Amino acid sequence: MGAIAVIGAQWGDEAKGKIVHHLCRRARMCVRFNGGANAGHTVEDARGTARLHLVPCGALYPGCQGVIGHGVTVDPWVLTDELGGILAQGRSHPELLLSERAHLVLPHHRLEEEREGVAERLGTTRRGVGPCYADRAARRGLRLADLADERRVREHLRAARVAGDGFDPEQVVEDLLRFRERFAAHIGDARAAIAGALERGEGVVFEGAQGTLLDLDFGTYPYATSSTTTVHGIGWGTGISTARVERVLGVTKAYTTRVGEGPFPTEERGEIGDRLRTAGREYGATTGRPRRCGWLDLVALRYAHAVNAFTELALTKLDVLSGLREIRVAVGYRIGGQRVTGFPPRAEDLARAEPIYEVLRGWEEDIAGIRDYERLPSAARHFVRFVEAQVGVSVTFIGTGPGEEAIIVRGRR
Ligand code: GDP
């Protein structure tokens, strides 16, 4: 099966979790390369709903190892809780490998996000991920490999003045050492392990967190996340060259959502937005915040394709559009009276963009759970073909409901 990347093509929450989980049935490894506990991937299967923040989705399958690359910020407290939750659902303990080069999210990172008003201003998830990446870039972070050196851990926490923040540094040290003890056998050279799996021809799924439009460089800066969310994050966050990735699957909803602040040209604040939010259950998996909702934006999707060179698309949550008389899709923008087809680099310009819509026919039929493309109403098939033609990429997966079986799988055209 080779290497396949699953990349969010919008502002995150594209239902990547379900697609990754589906692909991992046949994979040996599921690899996270970016973000941290600010991600929230949901998998709904026979054992219930698993909300994962750090554990790679595929690791819920026995036989598929979850690998956390060095580009991921690891919060040991969140990871420990999450594993507890997974075991409580009667699942087996996921097989994990954490990169020794990954940086640790420490209690003061969360506080920093609050104190500096970053969470408020940019609408971040308050998980301390941004401050952890900032420490990494400033070369003052603590990495998983450092946990083997107790003195180093103590000194680090002293220098970070954890005590002044109301944390008991002794307790933090103790927690970290206990974490190290529990995971010692699972902290190692993740890059070499992934390279080995690829050498042996095993299936490796790279699970992107957040989406292209939240990328630190290609996203709507500064309303962005602090990591590389695009396909390029694979090299950045694991050390495996993107040249080794055979399939790049872009995941997009049949409409658009965004959490937190920042420009969103196709946002619908009225009835349509409410309807999409209710039908799509659009509330954040990490924060519970209601998501902003609007129409599908093909300007943004074409841009995401330009950045990632998708080999195929997954179009999720198509069932949410059922019952709408007409469906709008943005095919261009007008900014200050000028028609533009590109995605502007400045958030200020994007905020002024007025979408130019193409209006497509809707469908009445409930399509929930359909697994055969030919059984979709003709208007729904037309919608899919319209997206394919506009972006120039085949849609190979279509989501038709929350459950893991509610998916149409098609070949590439
Ligand atoms: P991720 O972060 O990209 O994995 O997205 P989330 O996990 O936040 O969102 C996925 C949510 O949407 C989960 O509750 C899924 O069960 C649900 N979901 C996934 N695919 C579909 C679909 O095709 N239709 C509907 N209605 N819900 C879906």
Coordinates of C-alpha atoms and ligand atoms in Angstrom, one line a residue:
M1 CA 0.0 0.0 0.0
G2 CA 3.0 2.3 0.4
A3 CA 2.8 5.8 2.0
I4 CA -0.3 7.9 2.0
A5 CA -0.8 11.3 3.5
V6 CA -4.2 12.5 4.8
I7 CA -4.2 16.3 4.8
G8 CA -6.9 18.7 5.8
A9 CA -7.8 21.0 2.9
Q10 CA -9.7 23.6 4.9
W11 CA -9.5 25.0 8.4
G12 CA -9.3 21.7 10.2
D13 CA -12.1 19.4 11.4
E14 CA -12.6 18.0 7.9
A15 CA -13.4 14.5 9.5
K16 CA -9.9 13.3 8.7
G17 CA -10.2 10.9 11.7
K18 CA -12.7 8.7 10.0
I19 CA -10.7 8.6 6.7
V20 CA -7.4 7.8 8.5
H21 CA -9.1 5.1 10.5
H22 CA -10.5 3.6 7.3
L23 CA -7.1 3.6 5.6
C24 CA -5.4 2.1 8.6
R25 CA -7.3 -1.2 8.4
R26 CA -4.5 -2.3 6.1
A27 CA -1.6 -0.2 7.3
R28 CA 1.3 -1.1 9.6
M29 CA 1.8 2.5 10.9
C30 CA -0.2 5.6 11.5
V31 CA 2.0 8.6 11.9
R32 CA 1.3 12.0 13.4
F33 CA 3.8 14.7 12.3
N34 CA 2.4 18.0 13.4
G35 CA 0.3 19.8 16.1
G36 CA -0.3 18.3 19.5
A37 CA -3.2 17.9 21.8
N38 CA -4.9 20.9 20.0
A39 CA -6.0 18.3 17.4
G40 CA -9.3 16.4 18.1
H41 CA -10.0 13.5 15.9
T42 CA -13.1 11.5 16.3
V43 CA -13.6 7.8 15.5
E44 CA -17.0 6.3 15.9
D45 CA -17.0 2.5 15.8
A46 CA -18.6 -0.5 17.5
R47 CA -16.8 0.2 20.7
G48 CA -18.1 3.7 20.9
T49 CA -16.8 7.2 20.2
A50 CA -13.1 7.7 20.7
R51 CA -12.0 11.4 20.8
L52 CA -8.2 11.4 20.2
H53 CA -5.9 14.3 20.7
L54 CA -2.5 12.7 20.6
V55 CA -2.8 9.0 19.9
P56 CA -2.8 8.5 16.1
C57 CA -6.3 7.3 14.9
G58 CA -5.0 4.2 13.2
A59 CA -3.5 2.9 16.5
L60 CA -7.0 1.8 17.5
Y61 CA -6.4 -1.2 15.3
P62 CA -4.3 -3.9 16.8
G63 CA -1.4 -4.4 14.3
C64 CA -1.2 -0.8 13.4
Q65 CA 1.5 1.1 15.3
G66 CA 0.8 4.7 16.3
V67 CA 3.9 6.8 15.7
I68 CA 4.3 10.4 17.0
G69 CA 7.0 12.2 15.0
H70 CA 9.3 14.9 16.4
G71 CA 7.1 17.6 14.9
V72 CA 4.3 16.8 17.4
T73 CA 4.3 18.6 20.7
V74 CA 3.7 15.9 23.4
D75 CA 1.7 16.7 26.5
P76 CA 2.4 13.7 28.8
W77 CA -0.6 14.4 31.0
V78 CA -3.0 14.5 28.1
L79 CA -1.5 11.4 26.6
T80 CA -1.8 9.5 29.9
D81 CA -5.5 10.5 30.3
E82 CA -6.2 9.6 26.7
L83 CA -4.7 6.1 27.0
G84 CA -6.8 5.7 30.2
G85 CA -10.0 6.5 28.2
I86 CA -9.1 4.2 25.4
L87 CA -8.6 1.3 27.8
A88 CA -11.8 2.1 29.6
Q89 CA -13.7 1.6 26.3
G90 CA -12.4 -2.0 26.4
R91 CA -9.9 -1.4 23.6
S92 CA -6.4 -2.9 23.7
H93 CA -3.4 -0.8 24.6
P94 CA -2.3 1.0 21.4
E95 CA 1.2 0.1 20.2
L96 CA 3.0 3.5 20.4
L97 CA 6.3 4.9 19.4
L98 CA 7.2 8.5 20.4
S99 CA 10.1 10.3 18.8
E100 CA 12.9 11.1 21.3
R101 CA 13.2 14.4 19.5
A102 CA 9.6 15.5 20.2
H103 CA 9.1 18.5 22.5
L104 CA 7.2 18.3 25.7
V105 CA 4.2 20.6 26.5
L106 CA 4.6 21.6 30.1
P107 CA 2.1 23.2 32.5
H108 CA 3.5 26.7 32.1
H109 CA 2.9 26.6 28.3
R110 CA -0.8 26.5 28.8
L111 CA -0.6 29.4 31.2
E112 CA 1.5 31.4 28.8
E113 CA -1.3 31.1 26.2
E114 CA -3.8 32.5 28.6
R115 CA -1.6 35.2 30.1
E116 CA -0.5 36.7 26.8
G117 CA -4.1 36.8 25.5
V118 CA -3.1 34.7 22.5
A119 CA -6.0 32.3 23.1
E120 CA -8.5 35.2 23.1
R121 CA -6.9 37.1 20.2
L122 CA -6.4 34.2 17.8
G123 CA -9.0 31.8 19.1
T124 CA -6.5 29.0 19.9
T125 CA -7.4 25.8 21.8
R126 CA -5.5 26.8 25.1
R127 CA -3.5 23.5 25.0
G128 CA -0.1 25.2 25.3
V129 CA 0.9 24.1 21.9
G130 CA 1.9 27.5 20.5
P131 CA 4.2 28.4 23.4
C132 CA 5.8 24.9 23.2
Y133 CA 6.7 25.5 19.6
A134 CA 8.0 28.9 20.5
D135 CA 10.3 27.4 23.1
R136 CA 11.4 24.9 20.5
A137 CA 12.3 27.6 18.0
A138 CA 14.0 29.6 20.7
R139 CA 16.1 26.6 21.6
R140 CA 14.9 26.4 25.2
G141 CA 12.5 23.4 25.0
L142 CA 12.6 20.1 26.8
R143 CA 12.5 17.0 24.6
L144 CA 11.4 13.5 25.4
A145 CA 15.0 12.3 25.2
D146 CA 15.9 14.7 28.1
L147 CA 13.6 12.8 30.4
A148 CA 16.4 10.2 30.9
D149 CA 18.4 12.8 32.7
E150 CA 16.7 13.7 36.0
R151 CA 19.0 16.6 36.8
R152 CA 18.4 18.2 33.4
V153 CA 14.6 18.0 34.0
R154 CA 14.9 19.6 37.4
E155 CA 17.1 22.4 36.0
H156 CA 14.8 23.0 33.1
L157 CA 11.8 23.4 35.3
R158 CA 13.7 25.7 37.6
A159 CA 14.7 27.9 34.7
A160 CA 11.2 28.0 33.4
R161 CA 10.1 29.3 36.8
V162 CA 7.2 26.9 37.0
A163 CA 6.9 27.5 40.8
G164 CA 6.0 31.2 40.1
D165 CA 3.1 30.0 38.0
G166 CA 1.5 28.2 40.9
F167 CA 2.7 24.7 39.9
D168 CA 4.6 22.5 42.3
P169 CA 7.9 21.9 40.4
E170 CA 8.5 18.7 42.4
Q171 CA 5.2 17.3 41.4
V172 CA 5.8 18.2 37.7
V173 CA 9.2 16.5 37.9
E174 CA 7.7 13.5 39.5
D175 CA 5.0 13.2 36.9
L176 CA 7.5 13.5 34.1
L177 CA 9.8 10.8 35.5
R178 CA 6.8 8.5 36.0
F179 CA 5.8 9.1 32.4
R180 CA 9.4 8.3 31.3
E181 CA 9.3 5.1 33.3
R182 CA 6.0 4.0 31.8
F183 CA 7.0 4.8 28.2
A184 CA 10.7 4.2 28.2
A185 CA 10.4 1.3 25.8
H186 CA 8.2 3.4 23.4
I187 CA 10.5 6.5 23.1
G188 CA 13.0 6.1 20.3
D189 CA 14.1 6.9 16.7
A190 CA 10.7 7.4 15.0
R191 CA 12.3 8.5 11.7
A192 CA 14.3 5.3 11.4
A193 CA 11.2 3.2 12.3
I194 CA 9.1 4.8 9.6
A195 CA 11.9 4.5 7.1
G196 CA 12.2 0.8 8.0
A197 CA 8.5 0.2 7.5
L198 CA 8.7 1.9 4.0
E199 CA 11.7 -0.1 3.1
R200 CA 9.8 -3.3 3.8
G201 CA 6.9 -2.1 1.7
E202 CA 4.5 -1.8 4.6
G203 CA 1.6 0.6 4.6
V204 CA 2.2 3.9 6.3
V205 CA -0.5 6.5 6.8
F206 CA 0.5 10.0 7.7
E207 CA -2.3 11.7 9.7
G208 CA -2.3 15.5 9.3
A209 CA -3.7 17.6 12.1
Q210 CA -5.6 20.9 11.6
G211 CA -5.8 21.9 7.9
T212 CA -4.0 23.7 5.1
L213 CA -5.7 27.1 5.8
L214 CA -4.3 27.0 9.4
D215 CA -0.7 26.2 8.3
L216 CA 1.8 28.6 9.9
D217 CA 3.0 29.8 6.5
F218 CA 0.3 29.0 4.0
G219 CA -2.7 29.6 6.3
T220 CA -4.5 32.8 7.2
Y221 CA -1.6 34.2 9.3
P222 CA -1.7 35.2 12.1
Y223 CA -5.0 33.3 12.5
A224 CA -3.1 30.1 12.1
T225 CA -1.7 27.3 14.1
S226 CA 2.0 27.1 15.0
S227 CA 2.9 24.1 12.9
T228 CA 3.2 22.9 9.3
T229 CA -0.2 21.3 8.5
T230 CA 0.4 20.7 4.8
V231 CA 2.0 17.7 3.2
H232 CA 5.4 19.4 3.7
G233 CA 4.9 18.8 7.4
I234 CA 5.8 15.2 6.8
G235 CA 9.5 16.1 6.1
W236 CA 9.4 18.8 8.8
G237 CA 7.9 16.6 11.5
T238 CA 9.2 13.1 10.8
G239 CA 12.3 13.5 8.6
I240 CA 10.8 11.3 5.9
S241 CA 11.0 13.0 2.5
T242 CA 7.6 13.8 0.9
A243 CA 9.1 12.3 -2.3
R244 CA 8.4 8.9 -0.6
V245 CA 4.7 9.6 -0.3
E246 CA 2.7 8.1 -3.1
R247 CA -0.8 9.3 -2.4
V248 CA -1.7 12.7 -1.0
L249 CA -5.4 12.7 0.0
G250 CA -6.9 16.1 0.6
V251 CA -9.9 16.0 3.0
T252 CA -12.6 18.6 2.6
K253 CA -16.2 18.8 3.9
A254 CA -19.0 19.4 1.4
Y255 CA -19.3 22.8 3.1
T256 CA -16.8 24.9 5.2
T257 CA -16.3 25.4 8.9
R258 CA -13.9 27.4 11.0
V259 CA -13.3 27.5 14.7
G260 CA -12.0 30.7 16.4
E261 CA -11.1 34.0 14.9
G262 CA -10.0 34.9 11.3
P263 CA -11.3 35.6 7.9
F264 CA -13.9 33.2 6.4
P265 CA -15.4 34.5 3.1
T266 CA -18.2 32.0 2.6
E267 CA -19.4 32.2 6.3
E268 CA -23.2 32.1 6.7
R269 CA -24.3 33.7 10.0
G270 CA -28.0 33.2 9.6
E271 CA -30.3 30.3 9.0
I272 CA -28.1 28.4 6.6
G273 CA -25.1 28.5 9.1
D274 CA -27.4 27.3 11.9
R275 CA -28.7 24.5 9.8
L276 CA -25.2 23.3 8.8
R277 CA -24.1 23.5 12.4
T278 CA -27.0 21.4 13.7
A279 CA -27.1 18.8 10.9
G280 CA -23.3 18.5 10.9
R281 CA -22.9 18.5 14.7
E282 CA -20.4 21.3 14.3
Y283 CA -19.0 21.7 17.8
G284 CA -15.2 21.5 18.4
A285 CA -13.9 18.1 19.5
T286 CA -11.2 19.7 21.6
T287 CA -13.0 22.8 23.0
G288 CA -16.7 22.2 22.5
R289 CA -17.0 25.6 20.8
P290 CA -19.6 26.0 18.1
R291 CA -17.9 26.1 14.7
R292 CA -18.6 28.9 12.3
C293 CA -20.3 27.4 9.2
G294 CA -20.7 28.3 5.5
W295 CA -20.6 27.2 1.9
L296 CA -17.8 25.2 0.2
D297 CA -15.1 27.5 -1.0
L298 CA -13.4 26.3 -4.2
V299 CA -10.9 29.2 -4.3
A300 CA -9.6 27.9 -1.0
L301 CA -9.7 24.3 -2.1
R302 CA -7.9 25.0 -5.4
Y303 CA -5.2 26.8 -3.3
A304 CA -4.9 23.8 -0.9
H305 CA -4.4 21.6 -4.0
A306 CA -1.8 24.0 -5.3
V307 CA 0.1 23.8 -2.0
N308 CA -0.2 20.1 -1.4
A309 CA -0.5 18.6 -4.9
F310 CA -3.4 16.3 -3.9
T311 CA -3.6 13.0 -5.8
E312 CA -7.2 12.6 -4.7
L313 CA -9.9 14.2 -2.5
A314 CA -12.1 12.9 0.3
L315 CA -15.4 14.8 0.3
T316 CA -16.9 14.3 3.8
K317 CA -20.3 15.0 5.3
L318 CA -22.1 15.2 2.0
D319 CA -25.2 13.9 3.9
V320 CA -25.4 17.2 5.8
L321 CA -26.4 19.1 2.6
S322 CA -29.5 16.9 2.1
G323 CA -32.8 18.8 2.1
L324 CA -31.4 22.1 0.9
R325 CA -33.2 23.4 -2.1
E326 CA -30.1 24.9 -3.5
I327 CA -26.4 24.6 -2.7
R328 CA -23.9 27.4 -3.2
V329 CA -20.3 26.9 -4.0
A330 CA -17.8 29.8 -4.2
V331 CA -15.8 29.8 -7.5
G332 CA -14.1 33.1 -7.2
Y333 CA -13.8 36.2 -5.0
R334 CA -14.3 39.9 -5.5
I335 CA -11.9 42.1 -3.5
G336 CA -12.3 45.8 -3.6
G337 CA -14.3 45.5 -6.8
Q338 CA -11.7 43.3 -8.5
R339 CA -12.3 39.7 -9.4
V340 CA -9.6 37.4 -8.1
T341 CA -9.1 33.7 -8.5
G342 CA -6.1 33.3 -6.2
F343 CA -6.1 33.0 -2.4
P344 CA -4.7 36.3 -0.9
P345 CA -1.7 36.0 1.5
R346 CA -3.0 38.7 3.9
A347 CA -5.8 37.9 6.3
E348 CA -6.9 41.6 5.9
D349 CA -7.5 41.1 2.2
L350 CA -9.3 37.8 2.7
A351 CA -11.6 39.4 5.2
R352 CA -12.7 41.8 2.5
A353 CA -13.3 39.1 -0.1
E354 CA -16.9 38.7 -1.4
P355 CA -17.5 35.2 -2.7
I356 CA -18.8 34.7 -6.3
Y357 CA -21.2 31.8 -6.1
E358 CA -22.3 29.1 -8.5
V359 CA -25.7 27.9 -7.4
L360 CA -26.3 24.1 -7.7
R361 CA -29.4 22.1 -7.4
G362 CA -30.0 20.5 -4.0
W363 CA -31.6 17.1 -3.2
E364 CA -34.4 16.1 -0.9
E365 CA -33.4 12.4 -0.3
D366 CA -31.7 11.4 2.9
I367 CA -28.4 9.9 1.8
A368 CA -27.2 8.9 5.2
G369 CA -25.3 5.6 5.2
I370 CA -25.2 5.2 1.3
R371 CA -22.1 3.2 0.3
D372 CA -22.7 2.9 -3.4
Y373 CA -22.0 6.0 -5.6
E374 CA -24.7 5.1 -8.1
R375 CA -27.3 5.2 -5.4
L376 CA -26.7 8.9 -4.7
P377 CA -29.4 11.3 -6.1
S378 CA -28.3 12.7 -9.5
A379 CA -28.0 16.3 -7.9
A380 CA -25.6 14.9 -5.3
R381 CA -23.5 13.2 -8.1
H382 CA -23.5 16.4 -10.0
F383 CA -22.2 18.3 -6.9
V384 CA -19.3 15.7 -6.7
R385 CA -18.5 16.0 -10.4
F386 CA -18.6 19.8 -10.1
V387 CA -16.0 19.8 -7.3
E388 CA -13.8 17.4 -9.3
A389 CA -13.9 19.5 -12.4
Q390 CA -13.3 22.8 -10.6
V391 CA -10.3 21.5 -8.6
G392 CA -9.0 19.0 -11.2
V393 CA -8.7 16.1 -8.7
S394 CA -10.8 12.9 -8.4
V395 CA -13.0 12.4 -5.3
T396 CA -12.2 8.9 -4.1
F397 CA -14.0 8.9 -0.8
I398 CA -17.4 10.4 0.1
G399 CA -18.7 10.6 3.6
T400 CA -22.4 9.9 4.0
G401 CA -22.8 9.8 7.8
P402 CA -20.9 9.8 11.2
G403 CA -20.3 6.1 11.5
E404 CA -17.2 4.4 10.1
E405 CA -19.3 2.4 7.6
A406 CA -21.0 5.4 6.1
I407 CA -18.5 6.0 3.3
I408 CA -18.4 5.6 -0.5
V409 CA -15.1 4.3 -1.8
R410 CA -14.4 5.0 -5.5
G411 CA -11.4 4.4 -7.7
R412 CA -9.4 7.2 -9.1
R413 CA -10.6 8.5 -12.5
Ligands
GDP1 P1 -11.1 15.7 12.2 O1 -10.5 16.5 13.3 O2 -10.8 16.2 10.9 O3 -11.0 14.2 12.4 O4 -12.7 16.0 12.4 P2 -13.6 15.7 13.7 O5 -13.2 14.4 14.2 O6 -13.7 16.9 14.5 O7 -15.0 15.6 13.0 C1 -15.5 14.4 12.6 C2 -16.9 14.3 13.1 O8 -17.8 14.2 12.1 C3 -17.1 13.0 13.9 O9 -18.0 13.2 14.9 C4 -17.5 12.0 12.8 O10 -18.2 11.0 13.3 C5 -18.4 12.9 12.0 N1 -18.4 12.5 10.6 C6 -17.3 12.1 9.9 N2 -17.7 11.8 8.6 C7 -19.0 12.2 8.5 C8 -19.9 12.2 7.4 O11 -19.6 11.9 6.3 N3 -21.2 12.7 7.7 C9 -21.5 13.1 9.0 N4 -22.8 13.5 9.2 N5 -20.7 13.1 10.0 C10 -19.4 12.7 9.8

